[in-house]
Coordinates of C-alpha atoms in Angstrom, one line a residue:
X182 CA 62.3 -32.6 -30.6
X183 CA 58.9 -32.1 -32.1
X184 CA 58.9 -29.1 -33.0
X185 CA 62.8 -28.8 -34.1
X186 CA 62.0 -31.2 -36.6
X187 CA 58.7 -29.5 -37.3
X188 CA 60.9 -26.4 -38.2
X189 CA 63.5 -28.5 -39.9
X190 CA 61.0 -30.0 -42.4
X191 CA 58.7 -26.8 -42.7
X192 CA 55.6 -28.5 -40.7
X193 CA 52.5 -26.5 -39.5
X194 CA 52.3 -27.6 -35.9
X195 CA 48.7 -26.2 -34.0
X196 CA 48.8 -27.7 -30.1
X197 CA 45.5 -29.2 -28.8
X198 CA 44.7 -29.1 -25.5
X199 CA 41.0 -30.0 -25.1
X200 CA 39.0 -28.4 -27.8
X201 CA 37.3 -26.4 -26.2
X202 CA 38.6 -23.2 -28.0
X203 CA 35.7 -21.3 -29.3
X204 CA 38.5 -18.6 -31.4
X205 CA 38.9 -21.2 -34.4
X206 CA 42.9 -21.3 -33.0
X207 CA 42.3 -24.7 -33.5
X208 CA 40.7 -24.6 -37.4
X209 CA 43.8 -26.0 -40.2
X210 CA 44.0 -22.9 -42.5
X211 CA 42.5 -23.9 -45.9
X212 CA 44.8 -22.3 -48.3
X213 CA 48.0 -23.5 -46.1
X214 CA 50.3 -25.3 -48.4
X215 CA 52.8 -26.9 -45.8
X216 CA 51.8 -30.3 -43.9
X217 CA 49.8 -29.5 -40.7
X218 CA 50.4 -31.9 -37.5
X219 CA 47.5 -31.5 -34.6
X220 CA 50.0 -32.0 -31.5
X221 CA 47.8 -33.7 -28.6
X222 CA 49.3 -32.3 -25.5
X223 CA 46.7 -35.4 -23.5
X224 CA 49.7 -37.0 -22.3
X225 CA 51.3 -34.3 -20.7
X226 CA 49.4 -34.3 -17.4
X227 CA 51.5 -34.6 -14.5
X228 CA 51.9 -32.1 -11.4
X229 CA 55.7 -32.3 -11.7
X230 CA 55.8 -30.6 -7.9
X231 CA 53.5 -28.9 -4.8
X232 CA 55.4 -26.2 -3.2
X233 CA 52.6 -25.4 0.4
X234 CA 55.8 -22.7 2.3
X235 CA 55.8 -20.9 -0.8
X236 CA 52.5 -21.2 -2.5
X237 CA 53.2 -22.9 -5.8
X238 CA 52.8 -26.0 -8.1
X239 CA 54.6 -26.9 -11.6
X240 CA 52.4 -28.7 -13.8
X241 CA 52.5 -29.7 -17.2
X242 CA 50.2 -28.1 -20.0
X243 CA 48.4 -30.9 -21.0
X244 CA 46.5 -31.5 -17.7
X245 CA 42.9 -31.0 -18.2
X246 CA 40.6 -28.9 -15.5
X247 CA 38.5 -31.2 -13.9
X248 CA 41.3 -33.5 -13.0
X249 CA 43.6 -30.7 -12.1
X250 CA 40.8 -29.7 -9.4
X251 CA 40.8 -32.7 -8.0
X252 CA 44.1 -34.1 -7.8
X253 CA 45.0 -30.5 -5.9
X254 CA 42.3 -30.7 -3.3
X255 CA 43.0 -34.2 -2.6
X256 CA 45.9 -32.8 -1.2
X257 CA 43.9 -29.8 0.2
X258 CA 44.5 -27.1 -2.1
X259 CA 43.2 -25.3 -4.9
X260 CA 44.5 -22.6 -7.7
X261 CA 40.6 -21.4 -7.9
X262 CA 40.7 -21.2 -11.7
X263 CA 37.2 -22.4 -12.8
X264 CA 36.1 -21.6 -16.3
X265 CA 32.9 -22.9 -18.1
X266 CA 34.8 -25.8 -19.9
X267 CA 36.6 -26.9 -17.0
X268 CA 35.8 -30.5 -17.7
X269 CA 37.8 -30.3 -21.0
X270 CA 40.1 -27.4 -21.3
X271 CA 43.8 -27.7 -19.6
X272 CA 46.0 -25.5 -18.3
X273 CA 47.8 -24.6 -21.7
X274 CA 44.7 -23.8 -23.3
X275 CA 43.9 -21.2 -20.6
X276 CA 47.3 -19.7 -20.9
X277 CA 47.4 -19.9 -24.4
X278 CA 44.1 -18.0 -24.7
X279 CA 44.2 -15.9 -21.6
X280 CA 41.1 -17.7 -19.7
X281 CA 38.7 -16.3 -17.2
X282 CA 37.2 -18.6 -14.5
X283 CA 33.9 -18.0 -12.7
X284 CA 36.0 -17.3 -9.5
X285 CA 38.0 -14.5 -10.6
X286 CA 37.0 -11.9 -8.0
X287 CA 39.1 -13.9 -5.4
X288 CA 41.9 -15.7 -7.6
X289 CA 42.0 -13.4 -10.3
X290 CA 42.5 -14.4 -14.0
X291 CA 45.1 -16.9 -15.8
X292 CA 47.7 -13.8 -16.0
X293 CA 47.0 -13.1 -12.0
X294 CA 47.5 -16.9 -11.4
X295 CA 50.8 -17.3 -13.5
X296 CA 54.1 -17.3 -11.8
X297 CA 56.1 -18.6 -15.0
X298 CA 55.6 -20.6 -18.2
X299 CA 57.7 -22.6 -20.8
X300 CA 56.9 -22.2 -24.3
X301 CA 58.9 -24.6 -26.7
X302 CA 59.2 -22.3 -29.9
X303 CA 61.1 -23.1 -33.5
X304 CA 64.1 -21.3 -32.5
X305 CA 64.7 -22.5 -28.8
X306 CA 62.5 -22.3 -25.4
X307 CA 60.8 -19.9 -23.6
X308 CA 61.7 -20.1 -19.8
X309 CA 62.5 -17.4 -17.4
X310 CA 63.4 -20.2 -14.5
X311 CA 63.1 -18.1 -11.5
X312 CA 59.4 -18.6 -10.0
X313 CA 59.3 -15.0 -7.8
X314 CA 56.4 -13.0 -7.1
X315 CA 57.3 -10.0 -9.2
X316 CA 59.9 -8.8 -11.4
X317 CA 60.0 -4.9 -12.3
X318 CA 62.2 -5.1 -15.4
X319 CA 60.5 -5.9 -18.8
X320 CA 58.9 -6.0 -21.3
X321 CA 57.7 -9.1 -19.6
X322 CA 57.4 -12.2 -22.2
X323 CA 54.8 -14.2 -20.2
X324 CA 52.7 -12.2 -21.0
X325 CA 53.3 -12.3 -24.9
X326 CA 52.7 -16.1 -24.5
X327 CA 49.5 -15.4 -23.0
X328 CA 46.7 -15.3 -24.8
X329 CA 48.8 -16.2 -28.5
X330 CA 46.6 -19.2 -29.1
X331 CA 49.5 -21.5 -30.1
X332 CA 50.9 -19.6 -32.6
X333 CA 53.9 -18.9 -31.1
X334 CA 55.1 -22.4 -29.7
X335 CA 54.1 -25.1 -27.9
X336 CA 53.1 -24.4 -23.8
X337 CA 54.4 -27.5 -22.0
X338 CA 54.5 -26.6 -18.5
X339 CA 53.9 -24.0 -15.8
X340 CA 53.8 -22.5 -12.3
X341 CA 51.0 -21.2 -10.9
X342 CA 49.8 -19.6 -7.6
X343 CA 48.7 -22.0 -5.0
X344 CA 45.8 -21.5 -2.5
X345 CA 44.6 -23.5 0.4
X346 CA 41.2 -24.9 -0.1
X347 CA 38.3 -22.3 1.6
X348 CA 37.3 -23.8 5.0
X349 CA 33.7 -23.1 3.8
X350 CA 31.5 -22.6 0.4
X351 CA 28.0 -21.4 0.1
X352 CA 25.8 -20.1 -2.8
X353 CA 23.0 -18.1 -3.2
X354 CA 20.6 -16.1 -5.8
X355 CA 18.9 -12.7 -5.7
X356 CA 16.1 -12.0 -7.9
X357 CA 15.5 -8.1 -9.7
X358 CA 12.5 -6.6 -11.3
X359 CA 14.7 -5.6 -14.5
X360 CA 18.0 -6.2 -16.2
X361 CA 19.2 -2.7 -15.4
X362 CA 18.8 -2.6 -12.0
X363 CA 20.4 -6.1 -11.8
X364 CA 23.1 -4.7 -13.9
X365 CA 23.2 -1.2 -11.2
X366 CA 23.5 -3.7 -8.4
X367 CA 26.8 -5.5 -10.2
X368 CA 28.3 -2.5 -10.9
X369 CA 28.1 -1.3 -6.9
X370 CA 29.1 -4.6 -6.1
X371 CA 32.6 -3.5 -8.4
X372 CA 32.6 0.0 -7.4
X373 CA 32.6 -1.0 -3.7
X374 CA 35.3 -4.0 -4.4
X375 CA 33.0 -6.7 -2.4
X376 CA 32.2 -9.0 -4.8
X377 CA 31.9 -12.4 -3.9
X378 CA 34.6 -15.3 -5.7
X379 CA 31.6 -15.5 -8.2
X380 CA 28.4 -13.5 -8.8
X381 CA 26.5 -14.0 -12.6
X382 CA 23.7 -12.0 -13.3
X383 CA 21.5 -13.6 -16.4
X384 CA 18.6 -12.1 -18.5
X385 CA 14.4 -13.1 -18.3
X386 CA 15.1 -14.9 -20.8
X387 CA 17.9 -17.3 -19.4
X388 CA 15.6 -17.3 -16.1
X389 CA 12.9 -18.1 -17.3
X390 CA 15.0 -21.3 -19.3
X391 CA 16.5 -22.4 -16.2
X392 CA 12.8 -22.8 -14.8
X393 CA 12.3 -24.9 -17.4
X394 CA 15.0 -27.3 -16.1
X395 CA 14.1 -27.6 -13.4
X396 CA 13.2 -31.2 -11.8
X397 CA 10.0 -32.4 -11.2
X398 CA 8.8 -32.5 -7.6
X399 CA 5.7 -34.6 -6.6
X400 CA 5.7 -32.7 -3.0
X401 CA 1.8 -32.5 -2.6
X402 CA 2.5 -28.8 -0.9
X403 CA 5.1 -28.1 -3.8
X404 CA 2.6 -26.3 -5.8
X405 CA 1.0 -24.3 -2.7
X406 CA 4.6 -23.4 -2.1
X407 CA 5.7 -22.1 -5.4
X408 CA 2.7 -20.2 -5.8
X409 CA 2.8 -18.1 -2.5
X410 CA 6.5 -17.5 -3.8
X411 CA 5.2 -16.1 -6.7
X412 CA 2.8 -14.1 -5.7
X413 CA 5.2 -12.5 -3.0
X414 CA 7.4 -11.7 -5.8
X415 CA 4.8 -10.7 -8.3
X416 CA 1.8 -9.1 -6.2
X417 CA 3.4 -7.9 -3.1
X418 CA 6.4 -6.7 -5.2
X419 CA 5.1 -5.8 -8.2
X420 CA 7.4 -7.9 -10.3
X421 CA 6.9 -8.2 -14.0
X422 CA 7.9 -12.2 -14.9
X423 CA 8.6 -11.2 -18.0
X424 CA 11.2 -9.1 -17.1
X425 CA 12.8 -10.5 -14.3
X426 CA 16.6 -11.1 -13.9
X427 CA 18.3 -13.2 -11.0
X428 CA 22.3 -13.0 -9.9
X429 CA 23.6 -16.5 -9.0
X430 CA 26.6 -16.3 -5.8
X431 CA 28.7 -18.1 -4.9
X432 CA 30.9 -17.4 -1.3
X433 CA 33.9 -18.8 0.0
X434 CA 35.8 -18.5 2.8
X435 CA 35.2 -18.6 6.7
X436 CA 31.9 -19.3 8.0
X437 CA 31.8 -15.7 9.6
X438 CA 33.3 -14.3 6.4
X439 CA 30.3 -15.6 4.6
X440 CA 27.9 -14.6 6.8
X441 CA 29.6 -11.2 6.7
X442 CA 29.5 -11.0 2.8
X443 CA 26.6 -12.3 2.0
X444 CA 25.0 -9.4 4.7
X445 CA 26.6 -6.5 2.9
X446 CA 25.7 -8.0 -0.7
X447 CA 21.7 -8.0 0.4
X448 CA 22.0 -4.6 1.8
X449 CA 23.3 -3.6 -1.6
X450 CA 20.4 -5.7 -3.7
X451 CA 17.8 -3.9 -1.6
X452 CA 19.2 -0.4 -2.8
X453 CA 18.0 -1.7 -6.2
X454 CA 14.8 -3.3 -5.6
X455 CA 16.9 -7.4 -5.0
X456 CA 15.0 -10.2 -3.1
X457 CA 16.8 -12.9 -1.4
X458 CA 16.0 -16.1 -3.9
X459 CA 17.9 -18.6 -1.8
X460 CA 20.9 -20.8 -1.9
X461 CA 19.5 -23.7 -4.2
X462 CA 19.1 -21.2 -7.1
X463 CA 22.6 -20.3 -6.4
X464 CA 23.4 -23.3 -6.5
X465 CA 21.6 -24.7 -9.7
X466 CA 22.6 -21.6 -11.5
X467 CA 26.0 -21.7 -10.6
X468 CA 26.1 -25.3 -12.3
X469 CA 24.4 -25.2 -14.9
X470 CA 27.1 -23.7 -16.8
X471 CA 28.5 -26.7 -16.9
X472 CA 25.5 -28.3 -18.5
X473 CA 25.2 -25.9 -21.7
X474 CA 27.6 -27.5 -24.3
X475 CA 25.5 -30.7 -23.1
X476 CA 22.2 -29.0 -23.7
X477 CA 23.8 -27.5 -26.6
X478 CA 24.4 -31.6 -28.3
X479 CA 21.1 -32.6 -27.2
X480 CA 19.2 -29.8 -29.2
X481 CA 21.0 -30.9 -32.0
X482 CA 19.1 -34.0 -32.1
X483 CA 16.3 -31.5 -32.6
X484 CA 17.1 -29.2 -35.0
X485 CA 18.2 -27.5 -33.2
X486 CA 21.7 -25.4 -33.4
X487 CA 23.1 -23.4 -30.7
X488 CA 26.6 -21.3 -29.8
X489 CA 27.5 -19.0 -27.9
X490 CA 30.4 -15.8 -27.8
X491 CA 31.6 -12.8 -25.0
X492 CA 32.5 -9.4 -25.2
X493 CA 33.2 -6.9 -22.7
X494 CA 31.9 -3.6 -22.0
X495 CA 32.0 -0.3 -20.3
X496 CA 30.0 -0.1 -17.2
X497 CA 27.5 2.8 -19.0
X498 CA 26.9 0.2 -22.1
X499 CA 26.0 -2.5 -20.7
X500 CA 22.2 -2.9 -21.0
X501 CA 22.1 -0.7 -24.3
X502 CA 24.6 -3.7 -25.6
X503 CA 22.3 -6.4 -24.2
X504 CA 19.7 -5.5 -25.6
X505 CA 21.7 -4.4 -29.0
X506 CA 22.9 -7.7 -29.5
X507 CA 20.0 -9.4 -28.9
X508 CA 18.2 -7.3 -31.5
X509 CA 20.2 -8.1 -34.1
X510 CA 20.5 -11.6 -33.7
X511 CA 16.9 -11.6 -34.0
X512 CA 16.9 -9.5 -37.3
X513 CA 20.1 -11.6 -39.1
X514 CA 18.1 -15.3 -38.1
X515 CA 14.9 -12.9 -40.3
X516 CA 17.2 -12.3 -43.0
X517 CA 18.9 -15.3 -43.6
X518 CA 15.3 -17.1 -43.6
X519 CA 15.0 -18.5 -40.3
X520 CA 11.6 -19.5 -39.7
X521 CA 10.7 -19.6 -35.7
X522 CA 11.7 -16.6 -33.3
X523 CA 15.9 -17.8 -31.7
X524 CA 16.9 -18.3 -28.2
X525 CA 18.7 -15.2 -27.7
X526 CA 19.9 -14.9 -23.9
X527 CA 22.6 -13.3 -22.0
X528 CA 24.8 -13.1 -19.1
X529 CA 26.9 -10.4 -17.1
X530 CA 29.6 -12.8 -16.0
X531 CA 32.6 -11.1 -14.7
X532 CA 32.8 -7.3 -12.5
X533 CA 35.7 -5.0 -13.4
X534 CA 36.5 -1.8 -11.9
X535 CA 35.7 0.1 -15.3
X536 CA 33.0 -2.5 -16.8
X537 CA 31.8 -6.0 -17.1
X538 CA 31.9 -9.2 -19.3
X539 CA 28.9 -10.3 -21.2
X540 CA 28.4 -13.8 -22.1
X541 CA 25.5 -14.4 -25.1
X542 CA 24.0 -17.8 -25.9
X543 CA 21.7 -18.0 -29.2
X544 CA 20.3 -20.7 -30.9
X545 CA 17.9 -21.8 -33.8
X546 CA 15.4 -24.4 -35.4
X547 CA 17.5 -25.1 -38.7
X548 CA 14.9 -27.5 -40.1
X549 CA 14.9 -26.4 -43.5
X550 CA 17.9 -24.4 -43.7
X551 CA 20.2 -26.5 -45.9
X552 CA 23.8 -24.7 -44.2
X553 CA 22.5 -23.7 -41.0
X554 CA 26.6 -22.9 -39.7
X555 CA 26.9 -20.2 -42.4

C-alpha cells in the first residue's frame, strides 16, 4: 500500500535496512524535486517459516544479521552469511546490494544463498512463488533485484538456503615474510579449491595495528615468551617486521575435517615461506572486523577520520594494486594539505578462481582541515 500510494502521489521512496550501505544508495539526491520518504524496513523481522527436509527458511527483509544468526542457531541451523556489518545490516540490504560474507568459500555469496525474493515495485510485485533449486529458463529476474540498491522496489521478504550448524569451528593464523608471498599462498589456496569457510590475508601495516590492540598481559613470563617468538620468527627465519603479513582462518566442519584442512593449508604456507601463528590470532583477527566501524567512531573523538572501500582484482594485479592504491592515498592526503603521514592498510578478503577481493581501510588527522569529508 506504500508504495502504490507512493506511485500515486509521485513520492521518492529509498528503503532502509540498517545503514550500513557504504554506495551512498541511501544519500536523498539534492537536486530531486519530488517529496522523499526514508522507508524503515526495522519492523519487518520475522522468520515467517523453517523448512529442515528441504533446506529452506522465508524471512522477511527487515531482519537484521546478528539476530538472524541467532534466532536460526537456536534452532540449530545456520545460512553462513557473515559480512563485516553483520550487527546492522539485514537481509534486504544484502540482497539489495549483492553482499559478500567472510564465509563465502563454503556458503557462497547472497546470489549462491538465494532461493527466491519478493520485490514490491510501483507497478505490481516481484515474486516467482516456486522455491526450487534451479530453473533453466530465463533471463532470471532475481538476479536483476540483486544488487539494484532499492531502486527498483521495495525487498520485503525471501528464501534462502538453509544449513545445519558445523558440528565443530576452529581458527587459526599463518604469518609470511612479504605480502606477495602471502598473496602466492591465497591464490594456491583458490587454484587448488581448498580454501577454508574463511581465510583473510592483511598487510604489515594492518599487522602491525592489530598488535597494537592487543590486551595487556601482566604474565611475569609474558615478555620472555613473546620475545623467543620473535626472535624465532625474525632471527631463525629471517623475517623482516616491517614487512610481515599474516592470513587469519577460520575452519568449520567435523573435527577430522578440520584436522584434515588445516594439514593441507600448512603444507601449502610452507611452499611460500608460512609459519603456523596459532589459533588465538585467528581468532582475534577474525573478530576484529567487527570492531572497525567502532574503532572507526572512537578516532573521531581524536581527529581523527577514517573509511574504508573494496575492489576486486585479477590474481596477477594484486600486489601491484596494493601497493598502487596505497601510494596514492598517500600522495592525494599531500595534496589536499594533510599534515601527518595516513593509515593506509589493506586486506585480501575473499579467493576467486580468477582473482581476489581487496578490502582498503585509510584514515587521517583532520585537525586543521576545515572539510576533512571532501
Amino acid at each position: 500500500k506504500l508504495v502504490k500510494l507512493a506511485n500515486e502521489h509521485n513520492v521518492v521512496v529509498i528503503p532502509f535496512g540498517g545503514g550500513t550501505s557504504v554506495s551512498g544508495a541511501l544519500t536523498c539526491p539534492t537536486g530531486e524535486q519530488r517529496m522523499i520518504v526514508s522507508l524503515d524496513m526495522h519492523e519487518m523481522n520475522n522468520i515467517k517459516w523453517i523448512d529442515p527436509e528441504n533446506g529452506l527458511v522465508c524471512m522477511e527483509a527487515g531482519i537484521v544479521g546478528q539476530d538472524l544468526k541467532r534466532r536460526l542457531e537456536a534452532e540449530g541451523f545456520t545460512i553462513g552469511h557473515e559480512p563485516d556489518s553483520l550487527e546492522f545490516s539485514s537481509l534486504g540490504g544484502w540482497i539489495a546490494t549483492r553482499a559478500s560474507g567472510m564465509k563465502k568459500n563454503v556458503y557462497g555469496n547472497i546470489e549462491d544463498m538465494l532461493v527466491r525474493v519478493k520485490m514490491v515495485t510501483s507497478i505490481g510485485t516481484i515474486d516467482r512463488k516456486v522455491d526450487v533449486p534451479r530453473l533453466s529458463m530465463g533471463p532470471d529476474i532475481q538476479h536483476v533485484v540483486l544488487g539494484s540498491e532499492g531502486t527498483l522496489g521495495v525487498i520485503t521478504e525471501a528464501v534462502l538456503k538453509l544449513r545445519p550448524l558445523p558440528p565443530a569451528n576452529k581458527y587459526g593464523s599463518i604469518i609470511f615474510p612479504d605480502l606477495e608471498s602471502g598473496v602466492k599462498f591465497m591464490n594456491e589456496l583458490a587454484r587448488q579449491r581448498c580454501a577454508p569457510a574463511s581465510v583473510r590475508l592483511v598487510d604489515n601495516e594492518q599487522f602491525q595495528f592489530g598488535l597494537a590492540l592487543k590486551p595487556l598481559n601482566n604474565s611475569p613470563i609474558k615478555p620472555l615468551v613473546d620475545g623467543l617468538k620473535k626472535a624465532y620468527v625474525t632471527q631463525w627465519h629471517g623475517f623482516d617486521p616491517s614487512r610481515i603479513c599474516v592470513a587469519t582462518l577460520n575452519m568449520e566442519g567435523t573435527a577430522v575435517e578440520i584436522a584434515r584442512q588445516h594439514k593441507t593449508i600448512r603444507t601449502i604456507a610452507a611452499h611460500f615461506r608460512g609459519l603456523d601463528a596459532g589459533e588465538e590470532n585467528g581468532y582475534r583477527g577474525y573478530f576484529l572486523t567487527f570492531m572497525i566501524a567502532y574503532l572507526r567512531d572512537f578516532g573521531m573523538k581524536f581527529h581523527f577520520i577514517a573509511e574504508s572501500f573494496e575492489t576486486s582484482v585479477p590474481w596477477a594485479n594484486v600486489v601491484m594494486l596494493c601497493e598502487g592504491v596505497k601510494q596514492r592515498v598517500k600522495a592525494a592526503c599531500v595534496e589536499n594539505g594533510v599534515k601527518t603521514a595516513p593509515f593506509v592498510s589493506c586486506r585480501v578478503t575473499q579467493v576467486y578462481d580468477t582473482g581476489a577481493c581487496v578490502y582498503f581501510y585509510f584514515g587521517f588527522s583532520w585537525k586543521g582541515i576545515p572539510n576533512p569529508v571532501r
